[in-house]
CSV table of C-alpha atoms and ligand atoms in Angstrom, one decimal:
chain,number,residue,atom,x,y,z
A,876,MET,CA,121.4,111.0,126.1
A,877,THR,CA,119.7,111.6,122.6
A,878,SER,CA,118.6,109.5,119.9
A,879,ARG,CA,119.9,108.1,116.4
A,880,ILE,CA,119.1,106.8,113.3
A,881,VAL,CA,120.8,103.3,112.8
A,882,GLY,CA,119.2,102.3,109.4
A,883,THR,CA,117.1,103.7,106.7
A,884,GLY,CA,115.1,101.8,103.9
A,885,HIS,CA,112.7,103.1,101.1
A,886,CYS,CA,109.9,101.3,98.5
A,887,VAL,CA,108.5,102.9,95.3
A,888,PRO,CA,105.9,101.8,93.4
A,889,GLU,CA,106.9,99.7,90.4
A,890,THR,CA,104.9,101.7,87.6
A,891,VAL,CA,106.8,104.7,86.1
A,892,ILE,CA,104.5,107.6,84.6
A,893,THR,CA,106.4,110.4,82.9
A,894,ASN,CA,105.3,114.0,82.2
A,895,ASP,CA,105.0,112.9,78.3
A,896,ASP,CA,102.7,109.9,80.0
A,897,LEU,CA,100.4,112.8,82.2
A,898,SER,CA,100.6,115.3,78.5
A,899,LYS,CA,98.1,112.5,77.3
A,900,ILE,CA,95.8,112.8,80.1
A,901,VAL,CA,95.6,116.9,80.5
A,902,ASP,CA,96.6,119.6,78.5
A,903,THR,CA,100.1,119.9,79.8
A,904,ASN,CA,103.7,118.9,78.7
A,905,ASP,CA,106.9,118.3,79.7
A,906,GLU,CA,108.9,122.0,79.2
A,907,TRP,CA,106.1,123.3,81.6
A,908,ILE,CA,106.4,120.4,84.4
A,909,SER,CA,110.5,120.6,84.2
A,910,SER,CA,110.8,124.4,84.5
A,911,ARG,CA,108.1,125.0,87.0
A,912,THR,CA,109.1,122.2,89.3
A,913,GLY,CA,112.0,119.9,88.6
A,914,ILE,CA,109.8,116.8,88.0
A,915,LYS,CA,110.2,114.5,85.0
A,916,SER,CA,108.5,111.5,86.3
A,917,ARG,CA,106.8,109.8,89.3
A,918,ARG,CA,106.1,106.4,90.8
A,919,ILE,CA,102.2,105.6,90.9
A,920,VAL,CA,100.4,102.3,92.6
A,921,LYS,CA,98.7,100.0,91.0
A,922,GLU,CA,99.0,96.9,92.9
A,923,GLU,CA,100.6,98.7,95.7
A,924,ASN,CA,99.3,100.5,98.8
A,925,THR,CA,100.5,102.8,101.5
A,926,SER,CA,100.8,99.9,104.2
A,927,TYR,CA,102.3,97.7,101.7
A,928,MET,CA,105.5,100.3,101.0
A,929,ALA,CA,105.6,101.0,104.6
A,930,TYR,CA,106.3,97.7,105.5
A,931,MET,CA,109.0,97.2,102.7
A,932,ALA,CA,110.4,100.1,103.1
A,933,ALA,CA,110.5,98.9,107.2
A,934,LYS,CA,111.8,96.2,106.2
A,935,GLN,CA,115.0,97.4,104.3
A,936,ALA,CA,115.5,99.9,107.3
A,937,LEU,CA,115.4,97.2,109.7
A,938,ASP,CA,118.0,94.9,107.9
A,939,ASN,CA,120.2,97.8,107.2
A,940,ALA,CA,120.4,98.5,111.0
A,941,ASN,CA,120.8,94.7,111.9
A,942,ILE,CA,118.2,95.0,114.1
A,943,LEU,CA,115.3,92.2,114.2
A,944,PRO,CA,111.4,92.8,113.8
A,945,GLU,CA,110.6,91.8,117.3
A,946,ASP,CA,113.0,94.2,119.0
A,947,ILE,CA,110.9,97.6,117.8
A,948,ASP,CA,108.6,98.9,120.5
A,949,LEU,CA,107.7,102.1,118.5
A,950,ILE,CA,106.1,102.3,115.3
A,951,ILE,CA,104.8,105.7,113.9
A,952,VAL,CA,103.8,106.1,110.4
A,953,ALA,CA,103.7,109.8,109.1
A,954,THR,CA,100.6,109.6,106.4
A,955,SER,CA,97.6,111.5,105.1
A,956,THR,CA,96.5,109.0,102.9
A,957,PRO,CA,96.2,106.1,104.7
A,958,ASP,CA,94.8,102.6,103.1
A,959,THR,CA,92.1,102.1,106.0
A,960,ILE,CA,91.0,104.8,108.7
A,961,PHE,CA,91.3,102.0,110.9
A,962,PRO,CA,93.4,100.0,111.6
A,963,ASN,CA,96.0,102.5,111.4
A,964,THR,CA,98.8,101.9,108.6
A,965,ALA,CA,101.5,101.7,111.6
A,966,CYS,CA,99.3,98.4,113.0
A,967,CYS,CA,99.4,97.0,109.5
A,968,VAL,CA,103.1,97.2,109.6
A,969,GLN,CA,103.7,95.7,112.8
A,970,GLY,CA,101.1,92.9,111.7
A,971,LEU,CA,103.0,92.2,108.4
A,972,LEU,CA,106.3,92.2,110.4
A,973,ASN,CA,104.9,89.9,113.1
A,974,ASN,CA,105.9,92.1,115.9
A,975,LYS,CA,104.2,91.8,119.2
A,976,LYS,CA,105.2,94.2,121.2
A,977,ALA,CA,105.5,97.9,119.5
A,978,VAL,CA,102.9,100.7,120.3
A,979,CYS,CA,101.7,101.6,116.8
A,980,PHE,CA,99.9,104.9,115.6
A,981,ASP,CA,99.9,106.8,112.5
A,982,LEU,CA,100.7,110.7,112.5
A,983,ASN,CA,99.4,113.4,110.0
A,984,ALA,CA,101.3,116.7,109.4
A,985,ALA,CA,100.9,116.4,105.6
A,986,CYS,CA,104.3,116.9,104.3
A,987,SER,CA,105.7,117.5,107.4
A,988,GLY,CA,104.7,114.4,109.2
A,989,PHE,CA,107.8,112.5,108.9
A,990,ILE,CA,109.8,115.3,110.7
A,991,TYR,CA,106.6,115.4,113.1
A,992,ALA,CA,107.3,111.5,113.2
A,993,LEU,CA,111.0,111.8,114.3
A,994,ASN,CA,110.4,114.0,116.8
A,995,VAL,CA,107.6,112.1,118.7
A,996,ALA,CA,109.9,108.7,118.3
A,997,HIS,CA,112.7,111.1,119.6
A,998,SER,CA,110.8,111.7,122.5
A,999,HIS,CA,109.8,108.8,123.6
A,1000,ILE,CA,113.0,107.5,123.7
A,1001,VAL,CA,114.7,110.2,125.5
A,1002,ALA,CA,111.7,109.8,128.3
A,1003,LYS,CA,112.3,106.0,128.0
A,1004,MET,CA,109.0,105.2,127.0
A,1005,ALA,CA,110.5,103.0,123.8
A,1006,LYS,CA,114.2,101.6,123.1
A,1007,LYS,CA,114.0,101.2,119.5
A,1008,ALA,CA,111.6,103.0,117.5
A,1009,LEU,CA,110.5,102.6,113.3
A,1010,VAL,CA,109.6,105.8,111.6
A,1011,ILE,CA,108.0,105.9,108.5
A,1012,GLY,CA,106.3,108.3,106.4
A,1013,SER,CA,104.2,106.4,103.3
A,1014,GLU,CA,101.7,107.9,100.6
A,1015,CYS,CA,100.0,107.3,97.8
A,1016,MET,CA,98.9,110.8,96.6
A,1017,SER,CA,98.0,109.3,93.7
A,1018,LYS,CA,94.4,108.4,95.5
A,1019,VAL,CA,93.4,111.6,96.3
A,1020,ILE,CA,94.5,113.8,93.3
A,1021,ASN,CA,92.1,114.9,90.7
A,1022,TRP,CA,93.6,113.6,87.3
A,1023,LYS,CA,91.7,115.9,85.4
A,1024,ASP,CA,93.2,119.4,87.3
A,1025,ARG,CA,96.7,120.1,85.5
A,1026,GLY,CA,97.7,122.4,88.5
A,1027,THR,CA,97.8,119.7,90.9
A,1028,CYS,CA,98.5,116.0,89.2
A,1029,VAL,CA,101.6,116.9,87.9
A,1030,LEU,CA,103.4,117.4,91.3
A,1031,PHE,CA,102.8,114.2,93.3
A,1032,GLY,CA,104.1,110.7,93.6
A,1033,ASP,CA,103.4,107.8,95.9
A,1034,GLY,CA,106.3,106.2,97.9
A,1035,ALA,CA,107.3,105.3,101.5
A,1036,GLY,CA,110.8,105.9,103.3
A,1037,ALA,CA,111.5,104.5,107.0
A,1038,VAL,CA,114.3,104.8,109.2
A,1039,VAL,CA,114.9,102.9,112.9
A,1040,ILE,CA,116.2,104.9,115.9
A,1041,GLU,CA,117.7,104.0,119.1
A,1042,GLU,CA,119.1,105.5,122.1
A,1043,SER,CA,122.5,106.7,121.6
A,1044,LYS,CA,125.2,109.5,122.5
A,1045,GLU,CA,125.0,111.1,120.0
A,1046,GLY,CA,122.3,111.8,116.9
A,1047,PHE,CA,119.3,114.3,117.0
A,1048,ILE,CA,120.7,117.8,118.5
A,1049,HIS,CA,117.7,119.8,118.2
A,1050,THR,CA,114.1,120.2,116.5
A,1051,VAL,CA,112.0,122.9,115.5
A,1052,VAL,CA,108.1,121.9,114.5
A,1053,GLY,CA,105.5,124.7,114.0
A,1054,SER,CA,102.0,125.2,112.4
A,1055,ASP,CA,99.5,127.7,111.4
A,1056,GLY,CA,96.0,126.6,111.2
A,1057,SER,CA,94.7,129.9,110.1
A,1058,LYS,CA,96.0,128.9,106.6
A,1059,GLY,CA,94.8,125.6,106.1
A,1060,GLU,CA,93.0,126.4,102.9
A,1061,ALA,CA,96.1,126.7,101.1
A,1062,ILE,CA,96.2,123.1,100.6
A,1063,ILE,CA,93.0,121.2,101.2
A,1064,CYS,CA,91.3,117.7,100.7
A,1065,ASP,CA,88.4,116.7,102.3
A,1066,GLY,CA,88.3,113.4,101.7
A,1067,HIS,CA,85.5,112.1,103.8
A,1068,SER,CA,82.0,110.6,103.8
A,1069,ASN,CA,78.6,112.1,104.8
A,1070,SER,CA,76.9,110.2,107.9
A,1071,TYR,CA,73.3,109.2,107.2
A,1072,PHE,CA,71.9,112.2,109.4
A,1073,GLU,CA,73.9,114.7,107.2
A,1074,GLY,CA,72.2,113.9,104.3
A,1075,GLU,CA,73.9,114.1,100.6
A,1076,LYS,CA,76.0,116.8,100.9
A,1077,GLU,CA,78.4,117.7,98.2
A,1078,LYS,CA,82.4,117.5,99.4
A,1079,LYS,CA,83.6,120.8,98.9
A,1080,HIS,CA,87.0,119.7,98.1
A,1081,PRO,CA,86.8,116.1,97.3
A,1082,PHE,CA,90.5,115.6,95.7
A,1083,THR,CA,93.6,118.0,96.6
A,1084,GLU,CA,93.0,121.5,95.9
A,1085,MET,CA,96.0,123.9,96.3
A,1086,ASN,CA,96.9,127.6,96.3
A,1087,GLY,CA,100.4,127.2,94.7
A,1088,GLN,CA,101.4,130.6,94.9
A,1089,GLU,CA,100.6,130.8,98.5
A,1090,VAL,CA,102.6,127.5,99.4
A,1091,PHE,CA,105.7,128.6,97.4
A,1092,ARG,CA,105.9,131.8,99.2
A,1093,PHE,CA,104.8,130.2,103.0
A,1094,ALA,CA,108.1,127.4,102.0
A,1095,VAL,CA,110.5,130.3,100.9
A,1096,LYS,CA,110.3,131.8,103.8
A,1097,LYS,CA,109.3,129.1,106.8
A,1098,VAL,CA,112.2,127.0,106.0
A,1099,PRO,CA,115.3,129.7,106.1
A,1100,GLU,CA,113.7,131.0,109.2
A,1101,SER,CA,113.3,127.7,111.0
A,1102,ILE,CA,116.6,126.5,109.9
A,1103,GLY,CA,117.9,129.6,111.3
A,1104,GLN,CA,116.3,129.3,114.6
A,1105,LEU,CA,117.5,125.5,114.6
A,1106,LEU,CA,121.2,126.6,114.5
A,1107,GLU,CA,120.8,129.5,117.0
A,1108,LYS,CA,119.0,127.2,119.6
A,1109,SER,CA,122.2,124.4,118.7
A,1110,ASN,CA,124.8,127.3,118.7
A,1111,THR,CA,125.5,125.5,114.8
A,1112,LEU,CA,127.3,127.7,112.3
A,1113,ILE,CA,125.5,127.4,109.0
A,1114,GLU,CA,129.1,126.4,107.5
A,1115,GLU,CA,128.8,123.5,109.3
A,1116,ILE,CA,126.3,121.7,107.8
A,1117,ASP,CA,127.1,119.1,105.7
A,1118,TRP,CA,123.7,118.5,104.0
A,1119,TYR,CA,120.5,120.3,103.7
A,1120,ILE,CA,117.6,117.6,103.0
A,1121,LEU,CA,114.4,119.1,102.2
A,1122,HIS,CA,110.8,117.8,101.4
A,1123,GLN,CA,111.2,117.1,97.7
A,1124,ALA,CA,108.1,119.8,96.5
A,1125,ASN,CA,109.7,121.7,93.9
A,1126,GLU,CA,113.0,122.2,92.8
A,1127,ARG,CA,112.4,126.0,92.8
A,1128,ILE,CA,111.6,126.4,95.9
A,1129,ILE,CA,114.7,124.1,96.8
A,1130,SER,CA,116.6,126.9,95.0
A,1131,SER,CA,115.1,130.1,96.9
A,1132,VAL,CA,115.9,128.3,100.0
A,1133,SER,CA,119.5,128.0,99.2
A,1134,LYS,CA,119.5,131.2,98.0
A,1135,ARG,CA,118.4,132.9,100.7
A,1136,LEU,CA,120.5,131.0,103.0
A,1137,GLY,CA,123.7,131.6,101.0
A,1138,VAL,CA,124.6,128.1,100.4
A,1139,PRO,CA,125.4,126.8,97.5
A,1140,MET,CA,123.3,124.3,95.9
A,1141,GLU,CA,125.6,121.2,96.0
A,1142,LYS,CA,124.3,120.9,99.7
A,1143,PHE,CA,120.8,120.1,98.7
A,1144,PRO,CA,120.3,117.2,97.5
A,1145,ILE,CA,117.5,116.9,95.0
A,1146,ASN,CA,115.6,113.4,93.9
A,1147,LEU,CA,112.4,114.8,92.7
A,1148,GLU,CA,112.8,114.4,89.3
A,1149,GLN,CA,112.5,111.1,89.4
A,1150,TYR,CA,109.7,110.9,92.4
A,1151,GLY,CA,107.6,114.1,92.3
A,1152,ASN,CA,106.4,115.3,95.5
A,1153,THR,CA,105.8,112.2,97.6
A,1154,SER,CA,104.7,114.0,100.8
A,1155,ALA,CA,105.8,112.5,104.0
A,1156,ALA,CA,107.8,110.3,102.1
A,1157,SER,CA,110.1,112.5,100.4
A,1158,VAL,CA,112.5,112.9,103.3
A,1159,PRO,CA,113.2,109.2,104.5
A,1160,ILE,CA,113.5,108.4,100.4
A,1161,LEU,CA,116.2,111.0,99.6
A,1162,LEU,CA,118.2,110.3,103.1
A,1163,ASP,CA,117.7,106.3,102.4
A,1164,GLU,CA,119.6,106.7,98.9
A,1165,MET,CA,122.3,108.9,100.2
A,1166,ASN,CA,122.7,106.4,102.6
A,1167,ARG,CA,123.0,103.5,100.0
A,1168,ASN,CA,125.4,105.1,97.6
A,1169,GLY,CA,127.6,106.3,100.4
A,1170,MET,CA,127.3,110.2,100.8
A,1171,LEU,CA,126.7,110.2,103.8
A,1172,LYS,CA,129.7,110.2,106.4
A,1173,LYS,CA,130.0,109.6,110.3
A,1174,GLY,CA,129.7,112.9,112.1
A,1175,ASP,CA,128.4,114.7,109.1
A,1176,LYS,CA,126.0,117.2,110.4
A,1177,ILE,CA,122.5,117.1,108.6
A,1178,VAL,CA,119.3,119.5,108.4
A,1179,ILE,CA,116.3,117.8,107.4
A,1180,SER,CA,113.4,120.2,106.8
A,1181,GLY,CA,109.6,119.2,106.2
A,1182,PHE,CA,106.6,121.8,105.2
A,1183,GLY,CA,103.3,121.4,104.0
A,1184,ALA,CA,99.4,121.3,104.3
A,1185,GLY,CA,98.1,122.3,107.9
A,1186,LEU,CA,100.1,125.0,107.5
A,1187,THR,CA,102.6,122.9,109.6
A,1188,TRP,CA,106.5,122.8,109.2
A,1189,GLY,CA,109.3,120.6,110.7
A,1190,THR,CA,113.1,121.3,111.0
A,1191,SER,CA,115.5,118.9,112.6
A,1192,LEU,CA,119.4,119.2,113.2
A,1193,LEU,CA,121.2,115.8,113.5
A,1194,ILE,CA,125.0,114.2,113.3
A,1195,TRP,CA,125.2,111.2,111.1
B,1501,LIG,N1,100.7,122.5,82.7
B,1501,LIG,C1,100.4,123.5,81.7
B,1501,LIG,N2,100.2,124.8,82.1
B,1501,LIG,C2,100.0,124.5,83.4
B,1501,LIG,C3,99.9,123.6,83.9
B,1501,LIG,C4,100.5,122.7,83.8
B,1501,LIG,N3,100.4,121.2,84.4
B,1501,LIG,N4,99.6,123.7,85.5
B,1501,LIG,C5,99.1,125.0,85.3
B,1501,LIG,N5,99.4,125.6,84.2
B,1501,LIG,C6,98.8,127.0,83.6
B,1501,LIG,C7,97.7,127.8,84.4
B,1501,LIG,O1,96.7,127.2,84.0
B,1501,LIG,C8,97.9,129.2,84.1
B,1501,LIG,O2,97.6,129.9,82.9
B,1501,LIG,P1,96.9,130.8,82.6
B,1501,LIG,O3,98.4,131.9,82.7
B,1501,LIG,O4,96.8,131.1,81.2
B,1501,LIG,O5,96.0,131.2,84.0
B,1501,LIG,C9,99.8,129.3,84.3
B,1501,LIG,O6,100.1,127.8,83.6
B,1501,LIG,C10,100.2,129.8,85.2
B,1501,LIG,O7,99.6,128.9,86.5
B,1501,LIG,P2,100.2,129.2,87.4
B,1501,LIG,O8,99.5,128.7,88.7
B,1501,LIG,O9,100.3,130.8,88.0
B,1501,LIG,O10,101.8,128.7,87.7
B,1501,LIG,P3,102.7,129.0,88.8
B,1501,LIG,O11,103.6,129.5,88.2
B,1501,LIG,O12,102.7,129.6,90.2
B,1501,LIG,O13,103.4,127.8,89.0
B,1501,LIG,C11,103.2,126.0,90.8
B,1501,LIG,C12,102.5,126.6,89.6
B,1501,LIG,C13,104.4,124.7,90.1
B,1501,LIG,C14,102.3,125.0,91.2
B,1501,LIG,C15,103.8,126.8,91.6
B,1501,LIG,O14,102.9,127.7,92.1
B,1501,LIG,C16,104.5,126.1,93.1
B,1501,LIG,O15,105.8,125.5,92.9
B,1501,LIG,N6,104.3,126.4,93.9
B,1501,LIG,C17,104.4,125.5,95.1
B,1501,LIG,C18,103.6,124.3,95.7
B,1501,LIG,C19,103.9,123.6,95.8
B,1501,LIG,O16,104.9,122.6,95.3
B,1501,LIG,N7,103.1,122.0,96.6
B,1501,LIG,C20,103.4,120.7,96.4
B,1501,LIG,C21,102.4,120.8,97.4
B,1501,LIG,S1,102.2,121.4,99.2
B,1501,LIG,C22,103.7,121.0,99.9
B,1501,LIG,O17,104.2,119.7,99.3
B,1501,LIG,C23,104.4,121.7,100.4
């Protein structure tokens, strides 16, 4: 017995910010951003927030699965940019869905968060602790970015993606997750207030700071490594995989992974040119777009992979 994805959804903010728009805020240009990252535009919240986008994505996923909100008994939201420390985002989604029976919590593993959350929800289902789960990645990265720092502000965007999973004979086959806390400084954001007793301590990293090249090296090594482990543990050949749906951080990372694995880029769908890096939301947004435009066929073998701050990584193999 395992679990499988039975519905998908996504929500992105209405406001589109192009590379040209950013060149009016910081010293950058479309050529630099496009050639180094593949990103052309991103969606940025104005009226929307993390829990609202999570709710909208969840509603779509439930409709797609033909499941009523009250039938969900577990909601996990992967986010590092919640609207409030408490209540958690998953509880906010539960309230908006008018669901009374779900266990609700958030999970923060940055850009790997969605894969971590799926793995936890899957484990709950296999352990018979839940029957139907909503797993959501939702982020307002625009709120933790220094909009005066051209090195980071051009990379990120806001959005949410959601899936519904339930018990099934076929679906998730295997997952590899890992963390390396010794590399925490590679991507870091403090985001906390001081207590009265601490006095006025200056925040070291009030906004997202990143050692871009270290993150690049980590991603192009760790992602192929974890895919290799996954295939070995599940006795699957690399040619059997129909799609590699990777976290949409940067087109150069994705093409390096494709080269290292010796797999053509056609098997690595990309939508980061429209949305930028939406952290925990990027994999489920892409999954939903592929589901809605008919790219995913029943029986397809799919690898999904996230990697990011922590450092963290997670890669799953599933049958659609
Ligand atoms: N526009 C114009 N010039 C810029 C910009 C910009 N937006 N940003 C930096 N530069 C300049 C720098 O100031 C530097 O100028 P200098 O040579 O005069 O000092 C020059 O461009 C090169 O800067 P680098 O930081 O060395 O550029 P690099 O080639 O490493 O590219 C990038 C930066 C795109 C971030 C790259 O390191 C990368 O892809 N890293 C992966 C990290 C990533 O994708 N992180 C996403 C978040 S984490 C995650 O999701 C896993």
